[in-house]
Amino acid sequence: MREALDVLGGVDLHQLDGEALLGALDAVEQVRRRTDALGARVLAAVESDGRWAVDGARSMAAWYRVRTGRHRAGAAREVRQARALRDHLPGTARALAAGEISSDHVAAIVRHTTGTEARRERLRDRHVGERLLLTHARGLDASAFDLAVRHWSLRADPEGADRAYVEDGAREEFYLAETTDGYVPGGWLSRASGEMVRTALAARTGTPAKGDGRSPGQRRARALVGLAQLALDSGALRPGARIRPHLSVQVPFETLQRLVAASAPARRHPGCPLGEEHPGAAFGLPGPDEQTRTAATTVATATTVATAGSAGTGIGTGTSTGAAPGGAAGAGVCGCGQELAEVVIGADLDAAAMGEVAPATFEDGTPLAPALLARIACSGGLHRVVFGPDSEVLDVGREKRIFTAAQTRAIIARDRHCQYPGCDAPPGEGEIHHSIWWWEQLGSTSVRLGVLLCWAHHDHVHQHRIGIERRKRRWVFLRRDGSEIGEQTRSARMLVSEAGPD
């Protein structure tokens, strides 16, 4: 092989015509793919042999890096890939050895399909496993194939995608290190956070003017400073502001329906059996029969509530007595016989149910984990876009938000600051957390089903699926096992407000 390569290396390529050059490029690519497959086999065999550890190397990757002079990250990646081809991807190894796919295709398969047991199990499926992935790999370039494998990975193990989303949130960091003549930024952001920052920088940077000789990096630096100036000058960081994520996420209607269903509250205490109550019983809402009986009074009382300036204690249903739903008169009863909380705002999600539908995506097609989609849907606006059979746009609806501006102001006036235990972040640093399931089921939103959280704790509540209940004029935050998370801080204004209406 070495002699053949030496002979080919001595050929004057400038003497070849165009067709011959293209043929040489194709031949070199085939040789590269086959040698990559051979290299992976040899590397896996060396690891199995175990002699690499004789000299005291701490790991196979460290030994390989010293032996070949490769970069630390590159050595670790090749060892990991060789191990995956040997243990989990025999078909992929054969396809690479035959020159049918490239090493970039292999890297995408290894990266997105071997990380969890559920995905490794799905790889062995004859119909939707490794064989299906290889069929697409032979027809797609590596960039398009990487995106396709991401979709496959999320469908194969949506719970694993949720775990990765939580882990990414814990890994995020940012630093601004002061040097002798300025600052040096650095750190790492998750995909969702990075997309948000990138979108904001791109919007601020815009198209360079004629004669603008700055590099893209210089323009991004100026845009970052400009965003900071806008935030400080606009007063958006002051209490009362309402800032929403500026991300565009495409969600198929069936996926949104499944998200709503997967977010349905249990309507019982943790560990208790689900009772026979109708949906909404835990909130003191009337059943189907009672709704029919009170339909006439709903119309009569709606004007009264609005004229009185009420924040809207009902949830799309009026009452002739004016009593607030979910009060002591009818909060609902759990299967254990105890009364349920008057308001429950859940963040739990049946991730497995989301694996049966197409995932929501960012604008570039990257799929979203179910928990991340629930987090974005909780604080974002909704636009309806109806497509025809040939993907033509048939109808576009206006943006619709879960809470109106008036309802948001009412919630801010009631809660005053982030309600997570131990946090007193002002309204300008937060948004309203709510239950998307109750909004969809009952056709309207009540301020009773919204709570003010800062951005950080809003993420935290969704990542850790923390439930929130309203008990005796205060919010109670519950872990998934039912244990309560500390007591919330109480500002002086909040202490005064307790003497007034809830």
C-alpha atoms as one frame of an Amber mdcrd trajectory, in Angstrom:
protein
   0.000   0.000   0.000   2.809   2.379   0.863   4.494   1.762  -2.483   1.245
   2.401  -4.352   0.736   5.639  -2.455   4.318   6.716  -3.196   3.771   6.114
  -6.910   0.488   8.033  -6.923   2.071  10.817  -4.895   4.637  11.343  -7.624
   2.046  11.933 -10.363   1.909  15.496 -11.681  -1.772  16.244 -11.234  -1.562
  19.374 -13.345  -0.960  17.173 -16.368  -4.316  15.391 -15.957  -7.498  16.561
 -17.651 -10.630  17.507 -15.715 -12.306  14.103 -15.884  -9.169  12.353 -14.704
  -8.845  14.747 -11.773 -12.436  14.089 -10.720 -11.817  10.372 -11.006  -8.716
  10.721  -8.831 -10.713  12.647  -6.218 -13.351   9.917  -6.095 -10.712   7.220
  -5.820  -8.951   9.006  -2.966 -12.268   9.356  -1.126 -12.897   5.618  -1.459
  -9.410   4.854  -0.166  -9.934   7.225   2.768 -13.201   5.573   3.751 -11.715
   2.086   3.617  -8.615   3.072   5.556 -10.802   4.773   8.182 -12.751   1.528
   8.584  -9.508  -0.457   8.838  -8.106   2.018  11.355 -11.217   1.667  13.531
 -10.912  -2.122  13.483  -7.233  -2.005  14.419  -7.885   0.524  17.185 -10.658
  -1.642  18.671  -8.398  -4.692  18.539  -5.566  -2.829  20.277  -7.936  -1.763
  23.031  -9.159  -5.343  23.505  -5.575  -6.634  23.592  -4.815  -4.450  26.612
  -1.090  -4.016  26.011  -1.568  -0.263  25.767  -1.936  -0.193  29.583   1.430
  -1.858  30.285   3.306   1.448  30.274   0.921   3.038  32.771  -1.316   5.004
  30.416  -4.406   6.271  32.263  -6.743   5.512  29.354  -6.747   4.117  25.837
  -7.390   7.609  24.466  -4.388   9.033  26.363  -2.153   6.229  25.086  -3.352
   6.716  21.514  -2.721  10.453  21.697   0.901   9.929  22.787   1.433   7.137
  20.266   0.172   9.077  17.241   0.567  12.736  18.223  -3.125  13.430  17.756
  -5.081  16.144  19.536  -6.610  15.057  22.855 -10.184  15.534  21.637  -9.500
  13.813  18.307  -7.886  10.810  19.965 -10.792  10.386  22.379 -13.307  10.678
  19.544 -11.583   8.012  17.414 -11.337   5.576  20.310 -14.988   6.120  21.201
 -16.029   5.661  17.577 -13.997   2.476  17.138 -15.540   1.032  20.286 -19.084
   1.873  19.126 -18.535   0.310  15.688 -17.278  -2.862  17.332 -19.957  -3.177
  20.015 -23.138  -1.621  18.600 -22.850  -0.788  14.885 -21.635  -3.768  12.862
 -23.648  -2.749   9.809 -22.198   0.762   9.898 -18.674  -0.678  10.096 -19.324
  -2.799   6.994 -20.807   0.149   5.076 -17.748   2.285   5.866 -15.380  -0.520
   4.823 -17.275  -0.838   1.533 -16.926   2.895   0.882 -20.703   3.400   0.916
 -20.695   6.080   3.636 -18.123   8.545   4.924 -16.532   8.920   8.351 -18.733
  11.981   8.887 -21.827   9.779   8.520 -20.341   7.338  11.002 -19.597  10.132
  13.477 -23.230  11.287  13.327 -24.553   7.780  13.963 -22.181   7.175  16.881
 -22.847  10.577  18.437 -26.648  10.426  18.378 -27.593   6.732  18.619 -25.348
   5.034  21.173 -25.646   7.299  24.218 -28.531   5.544  26.007 -29.738   1.971
  26.367 -33.096   2.841  24.757 -31.370   4.100  21.612 -29.010   1.140  21.465
 -32.010  -1.149  21.750 -33.792   0.691  18.924 -30.689   0.258  16.735 -31.328
  -3.476  16.718 -34.840  -3.055  15.339 -35.006  -4.551  11.839 -37.384  -1.914
  10.514 -36.452   1.375  12.197 -32.954   0.631  13.487 -29.448   0.706  12.049
 -30.567  -0.580   8.666 -32.954   2.358   8.194 -30.263   4.854   9.199 -27.789
   3.401   6.703 -30.375   3.635   3.938 -30.642   7.376   4.550 -26.878   7.757
   5.026 -26.247   6.452   1.500 -28.552   9.087   0.015 -27.825  12.177   2.122
 -24.749  14.304   2.635 -23.332  14.262   6.155 -24.906  17.589   7.208 -28.440
  16.580   6.218 -27.908  13.112   7.640 -26.764  14.493  10.994 -30.058  16.388
  11.280 -32.030  13.264  10.344 -30.229  11.215  13.003 -31.021  13.881  15.614
 -34.716  13.409  14.817 -34.343   9.613  15.007 -32.567   9.909  18.352 -35.286
  12.069  19.898 -38.054   9.766  18.678 -36.161   6.700  19.946 -35.635   8.064
  23.467 -37.526  11.296  24.302 -36.820  10.827  28.011 -33.095  10.704  27.242
 -33.457  13.961  25.331 -35.114  15.513  28.385 -32.257  14.346  30.600 -29.741
  15.864  28.198 -31.688  19.137  28.259 -31.495  19.241  32.059 -27.787  18.334
  32.045 -27.048  21.031  29.467 -28.739  23.600  31.688 -26.506  22.576  34.587
 -23.363  22.833  32.416 -24.000  26.378  31.202 -21.476  28.979  32.247 -20.288
  32.395  31.155 -17.364  34.461  32.338 -16.064  37.915  31.556 -12.413  37.956
  32.625 -10.767  41.335  33.112  -7.360  41.746  31.452  -4.896  44.627  31.440
  -6.768  46.501  28.721 -10.242  45.007  28.506 -12.344  41.893  29.065 -12.231
  38.381  27.603 -15.586  36.534  27.442 -15.920  32.773  27.398 -17.961  29.816
  28.571 -20.486  27.361  27.181 -24.232  27.612  26.421 -26.839  24.980  25.641
 -28.338  24.823  22.161 -31.488  26.717  23.196 -29.590  29.438  25.047 -27.027
  29.718  22.274 -29.774  30.088  19.670 -31.348  32.857  21.716 -28.055  34.777
  22.006 -27.173  34.180  18.343 -30.591  35.395  17.171 -30.324  38.539  19.284
 -26.813  39.292  18.011 -27.838  38.724  14.378 -30.839  41.034  14.764 -28.665
  43.724  16.292 -25.803  43.316  13.783 -27.942  43.521  10.649 -26.455  43.932
   7.184 -23.099  45.756   7.145 -23.196  49.158   5.530 -21.190  49.940   2.429
 -17.613  50.643   3.423 -17.895  48.824   6.760 -14.508  47.141   6.981 -15.070
  45.420  10.299 -14.823  41.649  10.498 -17.938  39.607  11.443 -16.439  39.056
  14.881 -15.938  42.782  15.401 -19.519  43.517  14.374 -20.836  40.856  16.748
 -18.838  42.389  19.589 -20.371  45.788  18.881 -23.814  44.196  18.683 -23.358
  42.600  22.110 -22.479  45.955  23.637 -25.434  47.534  21.822 -27.819  44.962
  23.276 -26.556  45.751  26.760 -27.097  49.453  26.131 -30.621  48.855  24.839
 -31.509  46.788  27.877 -30.200  49.395  30.299 -31.670  52.407  28.525 -35.096
  50.946  27.786 -35.956  50.190  31.413 -36.671  46.565  30.517 -34.672  45.426
  33.511 -36.936  47.348  35.860 -39.971  45.870  37.667 -43.087  45.645  35.529
 -41.338  44.726  32.277 -42.324  41.547  30.491 -39.593  40.001  28.316 -40.164
  36.863  26.279 -37.699  34.541  24.505 -37.118  35.708  20.940 -36.924  32.267
  19.406 -38.854  30.854  16.480 -39.986  27.262  16.989 -42.057  25.318  14.469
 -44.546  22.953  16.108 -46.833  20.626  14.083 -50.427  20.860  15.306 -50.484
  17.175  16.268 -47.329  17.702  18.348 -48.894  20.673  20.146 -51.979  18.573
  20.905 -49.804  15.777  22.253 -47.832  18.263  24.374 -51.067  19.511  25.915
 -52.204  15.948  26.663 -48.803  14.975  28.068 -48.944  18.006  30.400 -52.270
  17.068  31.983 -52.176  17.456  35.797 -52.658  14.349  37.906 -55.306  16.043
  40.113 -54.208  14.008  43.126 -51.631  14.065  45.888 -48.312  12.352  44.994
 -48.674   8.618  45.583 -52.484   8.684  45.778 -54.763   6.930  43.252 -56.528
   9.027  40.641 -60.140   9.658  41.622 -63.239   9.615  39.461 -63.713  13.375
  39.400 -64.279  15.140  36.108 -61.427  17.268  34.692 -61.264  20.473  36.673
 -62.646  19.096  39.930 -59.378  19.876  41.713 -59.950  23.524  40.798 -63.575
  23.625  41.933 -64.776  23.710  38.329 -68.241  22.392  37.510 -68.757  19.117
  35.671 -70.479  18.763  32.268 -73.959  18.584  33.816 -73.434  21.591  36.063
 -71.954  23.581  33.155 -75.214  23.074  31.284 -77.242  24.301  34.235 -75.115
  27.430  34.740 -74.750  28.380  31.079 -77.486  31.011  31.339 -75.961  32.672
  34.396 -72.544  32.804  32.740 -73.717  35.435  30.268 -75.450  37.443  32.952
 -72.435  37.625  35.271 -69.645  38.122  32.739 -70.343  41.849  32.348 -70.504
  42.313  36.089 -67.087  40.797  36.646 -65.494  42.922  33.925 -67.153  46.146
  35.103 -66.018  45.573  38.670 -62.429  45.409  37.487 -61.912  41.833  38.673
 -58.758  40.104  37.527 -60.896  37.170  36.470 -61.281  34.585  39.199 -63.180
  32.210  36.956 -61.693  30.102  34.188 -64.139  30.602  31.377 -67.164  29.759
  33.537 -69.333  32.204  35.475 -71.124  31.580  38.766 -74.363  33.099  39.958
 -73.113  33.457  43.522 -69.881  35.251  42.639 -67.852  32.801  44.713 -64.339
  32.209  43.414 -63.841  28.745  41.923 -61.367  26.641  43.804 -62.235  28.151
  47.154 -63.143  26.339  50.338 -66.533  25.473  48.922 -65.234  23.171  46.221
 -61.518  22.607  45.791 -61.993  18.937  44.947 -61.168  15.729  46.820 -58.232
  13.406  46.228 -58.575   9.625  46.106 -57.206   9.514  49.659 -60.172  11.558
  50.894 -58.263  14.767  51.598 -59.069  18.072  49.950 -56.902  19.071  47.009
 -55.182  22.417  46.696 -57.332  25.186  45.245 -54.881  25.814  42.367 -52.330
  23.417  40.883 -49.795  24.428  38.232 -47.885  21.362  37.129 -44.663  21.076
  35.134 -44.617  17.290  34.857 -44.616  15.827  31.372 -45.142  12.364  29.911
 -42.078  12.423  27.647 -42.681   8.910  26.292 -45.984  10.027  24.758 -44.126
  12.664  22.744 -42.049  10.032  20.949 -44.989   9.080  18.722 -45.221  12.460
  16.957 -42.842  14.606  14.926 -40.768  16.831  17.224 -40.907  20.610  17.216
 -37.865  22.235  15.626 -35.839  25.405  15.605 -35.709  27.303  12.310 -32.688
  25.243  11.147 -34.547  21.969  11.699 -32.892  20.967  14.983 -35.435  18.983
  17.057 -36.417  20.095  20.558 -36.620  17.870  23.613 -40.211  17.652  24.941
 -39.348  19.452  28.187 -37.688  22.287  26.274 -40.757  22.633  24.029 -42.977
  22.807  27.118 -40.735  25.512  28.584 -40.851  27.646  25.418 -44.604  27.137
  24.967 -45.145  28.295  28.545 -43.791  31.783  27.878 -44.036  32.291  24.130
 -46.640  33.617  21.738 -48.513  31.336  19.327 -48.911  31.917  15.585 -51.173
  29.664  13.535 -49.955  28.841  10.009 -52.081  26.545   7.811 -50.346  24.812
   4.881 -51.918  23.235   1.814 -50.993  19.867   0.247 -48.100  21.438  -1.687
 -46.765  23.329   1.362 -48.339  26.587   0.217 -49.437  28.890   3.029 -53.249
  28.992   3.182 -53.777  31.023   6.342 -51.734  32.872   8.968 -53.229  33.810
  12.320 -52.298  36.697  14.590 -49.978  36.129  17.520 -51.850  34.844  20.554
 -50.438  34.823  24.062 -51.647  32.720  26.958 -52.086  35.761  29.232 -53.219
  39.211  28.179 -51.285  42.297  29.250 -53.996  43.106  31.793 -53.830  39.622
  33.294 -50.044  39.847  33.447 -50.260  43.122  35.332 -52.753  41.551  37.750
 -50.432  38.611  38.453 -47.476  40.958  38.967 -49.557  43.094  41.354 -50.455
  39.987  43.356 -47.082  38.197  43.433 -44.760  41.262  43.438 -41.602  39.184
  42.765 -40.484  35.686  41.772 -42.412  33.269  43.944 -39.823  30.494  44.024
 -38.712  29.866  47.632 -35.802  32.103  48.595 -35.978  34.298  45.475 -37.070
  37.931  45.357 -36.182  38.741  41.727 -38.357  41.632  40.471 -41.004  41.243
  37.739 -38.674  42.757  35.139 -36.519  39.644  35.338 -39.300  37.124  34.995
 -42.436  35.876  33.271 -45.665  34.020  33.999 -45.593  30.249  34.529 -48.901
  28.501  33.923 -50.611  25.271  32.909 -50.990  24.971  29.121 -53.303  21.983
  29.666 -55.952  23.961  31.559 -55.757  26.788  29.048 -56.495  24.374  26.177
 -59.195  22.404  27.987 -61.184  25.357  29.291 -60.782  27.866  26.476 -59.495
  30.781  28.559 -56.857  31.676  31.090 -57.355  32.730  34.686 -54.859  34.661
  36.773 -55.411  31.957  39.377 -53.520  29.573  37.070 -50.476  31.833  36.642
 -47.527  32.504  38.936 -44.654  34.966  38.558 -41.216  33.303  38.247 -37.846
  34.736  37.294 -36.279  33.346  34.121 -33.823  31.131  36.002 -36.453  29.540
  38.235 -38.894  29.199  35.349 -36.272  27.045  33.614 -35.624  25.194  36.877
 -39.311  24.392  37.415 -39.629  22.888  33.933 -36.318  21.031  34.049 -37.095
  19.391  37.393 -40.874  19.148  36.838 -41.768  20.949  40.035 -45.452  21.219
  40.887 -46.935  24.421  42.343 -50.046  24.629  44.521 -51.931  27.552  46.024
 -52.528  26.980  49.743 -53.869  29.588  52.142 -52.747  32.637  50.145 -49.279
  31.370  49.377 -47.616  29.314  46.658 -46.215  25.925  47.648 -43.531  24.334
  45.467 -43.429  20.529  45.460 -40.836  18.063  44.194 -42.026  15.058  42.209
 -42.042  12.947  45.389 -44.442  15.418  47.042 -41.928  17.000  49.425 -42.135
  20.776  49.814 -39.324  23.124  48.793 -38.617  25.743  51.520 -40.802  28.783
  52.165 -40.891  31.689  49.753 -39.493  35.060  50.752 -41.996  37.713  51.760
 -41.358  41.346  50.963 -42.753  44.128  53.118 -45.310  44.986  50.442 -46.441
  41.378  50.342 -46.943  41.292  54.115 -49.149  44.373  53.838 -51.086  42.904
  50.907 -52.079  39.815  52.893 -54.641  41.917  54.686 -56.387  42.505  51.358
 -58.017  40.157  48.831 -56.050  37.179  47.554
